[in-house]
mmCIF file of C-alpha atoms in Angstrom:
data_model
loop_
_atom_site.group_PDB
_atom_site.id
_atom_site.type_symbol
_atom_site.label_atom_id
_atom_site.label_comp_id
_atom_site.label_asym_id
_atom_site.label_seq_id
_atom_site.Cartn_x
_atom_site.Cartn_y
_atom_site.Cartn_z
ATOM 1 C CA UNK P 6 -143.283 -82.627 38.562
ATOM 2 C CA UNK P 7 -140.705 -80.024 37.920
ATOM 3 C CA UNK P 8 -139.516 -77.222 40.455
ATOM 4 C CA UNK P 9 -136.856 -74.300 39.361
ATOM 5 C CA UNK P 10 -133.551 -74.941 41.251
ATOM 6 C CA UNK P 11 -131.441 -72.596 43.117
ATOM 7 C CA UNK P 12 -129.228 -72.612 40.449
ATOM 8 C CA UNK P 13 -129.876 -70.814 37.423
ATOM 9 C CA UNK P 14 -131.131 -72.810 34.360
ATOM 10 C CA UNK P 15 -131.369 -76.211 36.270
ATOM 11 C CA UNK P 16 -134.846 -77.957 37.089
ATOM 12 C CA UNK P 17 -135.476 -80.268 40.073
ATOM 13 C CA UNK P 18 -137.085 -83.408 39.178
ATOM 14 C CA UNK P 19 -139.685 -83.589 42.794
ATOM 15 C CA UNK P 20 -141.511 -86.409 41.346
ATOM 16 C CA UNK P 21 -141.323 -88.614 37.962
ATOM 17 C CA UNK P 22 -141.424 -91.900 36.516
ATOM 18 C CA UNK P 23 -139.003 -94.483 37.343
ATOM 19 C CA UNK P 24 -135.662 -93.890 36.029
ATOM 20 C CA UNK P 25 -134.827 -89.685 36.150
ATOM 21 C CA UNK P 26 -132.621 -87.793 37.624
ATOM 22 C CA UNK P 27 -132.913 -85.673 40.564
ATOM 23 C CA UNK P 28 -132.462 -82.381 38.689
ATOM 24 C CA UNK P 29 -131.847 -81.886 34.621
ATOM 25 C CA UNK P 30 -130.210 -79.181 32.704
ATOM 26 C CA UNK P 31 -132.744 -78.046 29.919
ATOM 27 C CA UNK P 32 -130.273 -77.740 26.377
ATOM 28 C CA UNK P 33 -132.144 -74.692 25.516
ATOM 29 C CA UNK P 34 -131.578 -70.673 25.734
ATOM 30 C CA UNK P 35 -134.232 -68.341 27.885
ATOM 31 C CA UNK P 36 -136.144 -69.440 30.708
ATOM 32 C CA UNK P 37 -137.181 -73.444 30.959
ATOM 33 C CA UNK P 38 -140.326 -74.714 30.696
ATOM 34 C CA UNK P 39 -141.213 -75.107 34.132
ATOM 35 C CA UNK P 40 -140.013 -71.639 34.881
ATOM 36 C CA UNK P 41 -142.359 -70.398 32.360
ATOM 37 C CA UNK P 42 -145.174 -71.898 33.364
ATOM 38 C CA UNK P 43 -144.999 -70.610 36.998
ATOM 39 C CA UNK P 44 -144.267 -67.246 36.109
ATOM 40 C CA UNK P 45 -147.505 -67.147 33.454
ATOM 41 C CA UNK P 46 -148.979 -69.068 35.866
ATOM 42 C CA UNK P 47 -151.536 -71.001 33.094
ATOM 43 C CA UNK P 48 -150.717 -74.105 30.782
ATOM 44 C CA UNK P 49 -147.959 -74.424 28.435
ATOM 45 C CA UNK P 50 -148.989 -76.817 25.115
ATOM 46 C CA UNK P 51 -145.856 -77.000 22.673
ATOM 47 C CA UNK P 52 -143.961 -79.701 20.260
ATOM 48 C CA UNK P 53 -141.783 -82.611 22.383
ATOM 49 C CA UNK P 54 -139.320 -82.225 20.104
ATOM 50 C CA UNK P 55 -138.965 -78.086 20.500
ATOM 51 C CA UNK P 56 -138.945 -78.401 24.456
ATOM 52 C CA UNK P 57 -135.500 -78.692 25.801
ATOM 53 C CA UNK P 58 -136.698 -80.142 29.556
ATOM 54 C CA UNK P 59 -138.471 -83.543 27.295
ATOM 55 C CA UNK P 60 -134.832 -83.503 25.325
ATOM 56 C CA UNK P 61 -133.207 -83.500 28.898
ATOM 57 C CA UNK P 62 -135.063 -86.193 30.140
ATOM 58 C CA UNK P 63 -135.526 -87.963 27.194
ATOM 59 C CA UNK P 64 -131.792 -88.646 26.865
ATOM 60 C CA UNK P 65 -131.227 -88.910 30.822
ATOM 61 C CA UNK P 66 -134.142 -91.585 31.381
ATOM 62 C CA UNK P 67 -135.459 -92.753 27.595
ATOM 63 C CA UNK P 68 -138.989 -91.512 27.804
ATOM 64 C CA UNK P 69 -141.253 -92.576 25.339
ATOM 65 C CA UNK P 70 -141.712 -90.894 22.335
ATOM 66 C CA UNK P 71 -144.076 -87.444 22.534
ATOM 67 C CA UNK P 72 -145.819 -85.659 20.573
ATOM 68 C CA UNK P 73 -146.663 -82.372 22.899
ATOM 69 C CA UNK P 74 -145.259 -81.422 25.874
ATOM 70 C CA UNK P 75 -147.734 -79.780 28.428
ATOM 71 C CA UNK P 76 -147.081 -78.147 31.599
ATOM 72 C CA UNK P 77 -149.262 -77.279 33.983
ATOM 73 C CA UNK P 78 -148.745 -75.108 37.332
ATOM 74 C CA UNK P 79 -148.963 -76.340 40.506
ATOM 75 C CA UNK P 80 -150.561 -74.331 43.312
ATOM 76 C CA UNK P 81 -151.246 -70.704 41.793
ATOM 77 C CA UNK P 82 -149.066 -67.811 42.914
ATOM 78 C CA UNK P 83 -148.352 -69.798 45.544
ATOM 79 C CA UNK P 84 -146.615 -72.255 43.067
ATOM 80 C CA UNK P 85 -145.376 -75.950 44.653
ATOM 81 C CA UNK P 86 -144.207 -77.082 40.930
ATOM 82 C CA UNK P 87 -145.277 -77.776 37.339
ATOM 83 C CA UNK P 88 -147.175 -80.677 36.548
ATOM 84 C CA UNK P 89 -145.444 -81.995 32.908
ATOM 85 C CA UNK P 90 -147.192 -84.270 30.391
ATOM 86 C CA UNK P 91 -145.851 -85.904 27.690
ATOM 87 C CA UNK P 92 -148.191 -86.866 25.038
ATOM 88 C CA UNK P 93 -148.366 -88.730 21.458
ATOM 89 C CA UNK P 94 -151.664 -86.071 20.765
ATOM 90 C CA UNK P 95 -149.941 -83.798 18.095
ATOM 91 C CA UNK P 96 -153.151 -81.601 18.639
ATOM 92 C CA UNK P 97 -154.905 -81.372 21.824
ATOM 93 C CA UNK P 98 -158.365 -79.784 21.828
ATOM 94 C CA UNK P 99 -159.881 -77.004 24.115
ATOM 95 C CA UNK P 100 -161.752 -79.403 25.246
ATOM 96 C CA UNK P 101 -158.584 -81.613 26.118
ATOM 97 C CA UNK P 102 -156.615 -78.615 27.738
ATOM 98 C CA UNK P 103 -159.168 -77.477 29.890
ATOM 99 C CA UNK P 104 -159.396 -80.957 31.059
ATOM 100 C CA UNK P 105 -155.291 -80.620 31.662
ATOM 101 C CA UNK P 106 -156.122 -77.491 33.506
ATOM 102 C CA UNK P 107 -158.279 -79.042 35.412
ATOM 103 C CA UNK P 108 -156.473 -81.646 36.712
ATOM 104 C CA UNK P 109 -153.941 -79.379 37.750
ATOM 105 C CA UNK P 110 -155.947 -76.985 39.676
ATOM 106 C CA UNK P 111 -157.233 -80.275 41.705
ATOM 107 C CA UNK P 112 -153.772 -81.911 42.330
ATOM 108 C CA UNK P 113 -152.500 -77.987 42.940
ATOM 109 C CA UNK P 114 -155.307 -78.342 45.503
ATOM 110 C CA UNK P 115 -154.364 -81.728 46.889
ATOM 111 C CA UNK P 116 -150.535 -79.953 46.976
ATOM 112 C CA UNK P 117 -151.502 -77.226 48.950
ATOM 113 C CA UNK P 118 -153.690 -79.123 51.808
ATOM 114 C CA UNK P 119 -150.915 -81.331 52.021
ATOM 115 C CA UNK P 120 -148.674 -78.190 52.686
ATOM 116 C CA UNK P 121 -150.988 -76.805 54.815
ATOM 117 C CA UNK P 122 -151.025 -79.946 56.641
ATOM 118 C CA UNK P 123 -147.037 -80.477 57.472
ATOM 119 C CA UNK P 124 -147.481 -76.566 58.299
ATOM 120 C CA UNK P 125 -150.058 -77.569 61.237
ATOM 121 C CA UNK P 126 -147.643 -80.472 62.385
ATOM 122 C CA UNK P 127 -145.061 -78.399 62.720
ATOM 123 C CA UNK P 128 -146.559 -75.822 64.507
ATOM 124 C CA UNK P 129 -148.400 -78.551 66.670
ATOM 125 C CA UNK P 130 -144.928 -79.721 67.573
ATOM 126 C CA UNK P 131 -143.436 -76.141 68.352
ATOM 127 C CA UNK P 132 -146.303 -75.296 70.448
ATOM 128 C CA UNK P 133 -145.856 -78.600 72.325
ATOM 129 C CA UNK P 134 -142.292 -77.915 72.988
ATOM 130 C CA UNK P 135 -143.127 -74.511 74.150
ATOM 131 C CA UNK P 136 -145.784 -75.929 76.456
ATOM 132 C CA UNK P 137 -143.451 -78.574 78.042
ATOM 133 C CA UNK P 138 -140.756 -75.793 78.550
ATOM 134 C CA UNK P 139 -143.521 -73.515 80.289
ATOM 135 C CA UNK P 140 -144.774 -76.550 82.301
ATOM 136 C CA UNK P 141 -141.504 -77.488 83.391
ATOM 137 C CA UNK P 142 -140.225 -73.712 84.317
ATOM 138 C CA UNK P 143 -143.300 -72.760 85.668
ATOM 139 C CA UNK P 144 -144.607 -75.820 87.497
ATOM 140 C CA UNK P 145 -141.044 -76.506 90.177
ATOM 141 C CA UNK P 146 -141.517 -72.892 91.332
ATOM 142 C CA UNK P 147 -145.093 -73.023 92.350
ATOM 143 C CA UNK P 148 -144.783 -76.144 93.495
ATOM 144 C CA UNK P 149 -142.323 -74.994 95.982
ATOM 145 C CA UNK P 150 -144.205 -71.858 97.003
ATOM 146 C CA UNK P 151 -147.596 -74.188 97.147
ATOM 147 C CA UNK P 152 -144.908 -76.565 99.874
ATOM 148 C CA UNK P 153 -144.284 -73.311 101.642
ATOM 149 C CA UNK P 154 -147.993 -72.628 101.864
ATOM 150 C CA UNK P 155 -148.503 -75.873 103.907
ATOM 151 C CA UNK P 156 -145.741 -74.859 105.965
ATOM 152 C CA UNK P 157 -146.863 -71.397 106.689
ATOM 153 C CA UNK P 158 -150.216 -72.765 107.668
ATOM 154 C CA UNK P 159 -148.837 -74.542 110.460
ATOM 155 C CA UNK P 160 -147.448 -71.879 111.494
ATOM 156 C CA UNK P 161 -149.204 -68.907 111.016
ATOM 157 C CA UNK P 162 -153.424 -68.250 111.219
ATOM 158 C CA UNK P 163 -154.117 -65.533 108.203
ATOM 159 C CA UNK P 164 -156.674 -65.002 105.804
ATOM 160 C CA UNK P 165 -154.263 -63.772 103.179
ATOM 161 C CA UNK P 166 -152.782 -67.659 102.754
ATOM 162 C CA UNK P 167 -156.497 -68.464 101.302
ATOM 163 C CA UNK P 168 -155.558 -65.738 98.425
ATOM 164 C CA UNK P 169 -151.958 -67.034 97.966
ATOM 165 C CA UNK P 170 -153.694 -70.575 97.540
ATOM 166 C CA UNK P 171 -156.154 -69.362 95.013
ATOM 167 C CA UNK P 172 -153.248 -67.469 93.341
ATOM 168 C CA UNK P 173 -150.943 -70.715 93.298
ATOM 169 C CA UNK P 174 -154.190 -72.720 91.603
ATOM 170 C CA UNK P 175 -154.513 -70.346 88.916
#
C-alpha cells in the first residue's frame, strides 16, 4: 500500500511484503502511479515492466516477476492509500478488474472504520481530560462553599441556605 510523500515524486511504502523500503523513488517522469490513481480515483491496469514504482521496488526488494501492475484506491476522495498488485496475468478480464475494484472498495471500507475508530479514541481521551480538568477545578470550590454551608447553618436559621444547597448539588 502506497501513499504520496511530502516530498515531490517520492512514495511511502505504509504496508508491503517483507523486505521494502519505507519510501521509493519511482525512475519515471510525470506523476507516479499511486499519485495517479488517487487523483482519478478508479483502478490503474498497466505492463510491470512500463511502471516505474514495480521497477523501484523490484530492484529495492526483488519482487517476483509481473506481468501487470494494478493499483487500486484506497478510501475514495477521502483517499488513505493505493492498494498495488503485482500480477503474472498479462490480460486481466472485466470480470477480473471489477473483482480488483471490489476488493478495494471493501478494504477502503475496512481503512476508513479503522480511521474512524482511532478518531473516536482520541476524542474519547480529549473529552476525558477535559472532564478531569472540569472535575478537579470545579469540584475544590464547591466543596468549600458546600463546608461553609454547614458552617453557616450553625450559625444562622434562613430559608435561603436550602436554595444555596440545592444550587451546590446541581
Amino acid at each position: 500500500i502506497g501513499r504520496p510523500h511530502e516530498r515531490e515524486g517520492y512514495v511511502d511504502v505504509v504496508a508491503s511484503s517483507d523486505g521494502l523500503p519505507e519510501a521509493i523513488e519511482p525512475d519515471g517522469d510525470g506523476p507516479s502511479a499511486t499519485s495517479r490513481a488517487i487523483d482519478e480515483g478508479e483502478v490503474l491496469i498497466r505492463d510491470a515492466a512500463e511502471d516505474a514504482e514495480y521497477r523501484a521496488l523490484n530492484a529495492a526488494g526483488e519482487l517476483p516477476a509481473a506481468e501487470k501492475a494494478v493499483s487500486i484506491p484506497l478510501g475514495g476522495a477521502e483517499s488513505v492509500g493505493v492498494l498495488h498488485l503485482y500480477t503474472v496475468d498479462d490480460s486481466p478480464t472485466r470480470a477480473g478488474t471489477a473483482a480488483v475494484s471490489d476488493i478495494g472498495d471493501a478494504v477502503s471500507v475496512r481503512f476508513g472504520l479503522r480511521e474512524t475508530s482511532d478518531q473516536l479514541e482520541h476524542e474519547r481521551e480529549r473529552l476525558e481530560a477535559l472532564r478531569s480538568l472540569v472535575s478537579h477545578d470545579l469540584g475544590n470550590p464547591l466543596n468549600l462553599a458546600a463546608g461553609r454551608l454547614d458552617l453557616a447553618r450553625t450559625e444562622v436559621e434562613s430559608e435561603h441556605l436550602g436554595h444555596v444547597e440545592t444550587g451546590l448539588q446541581r
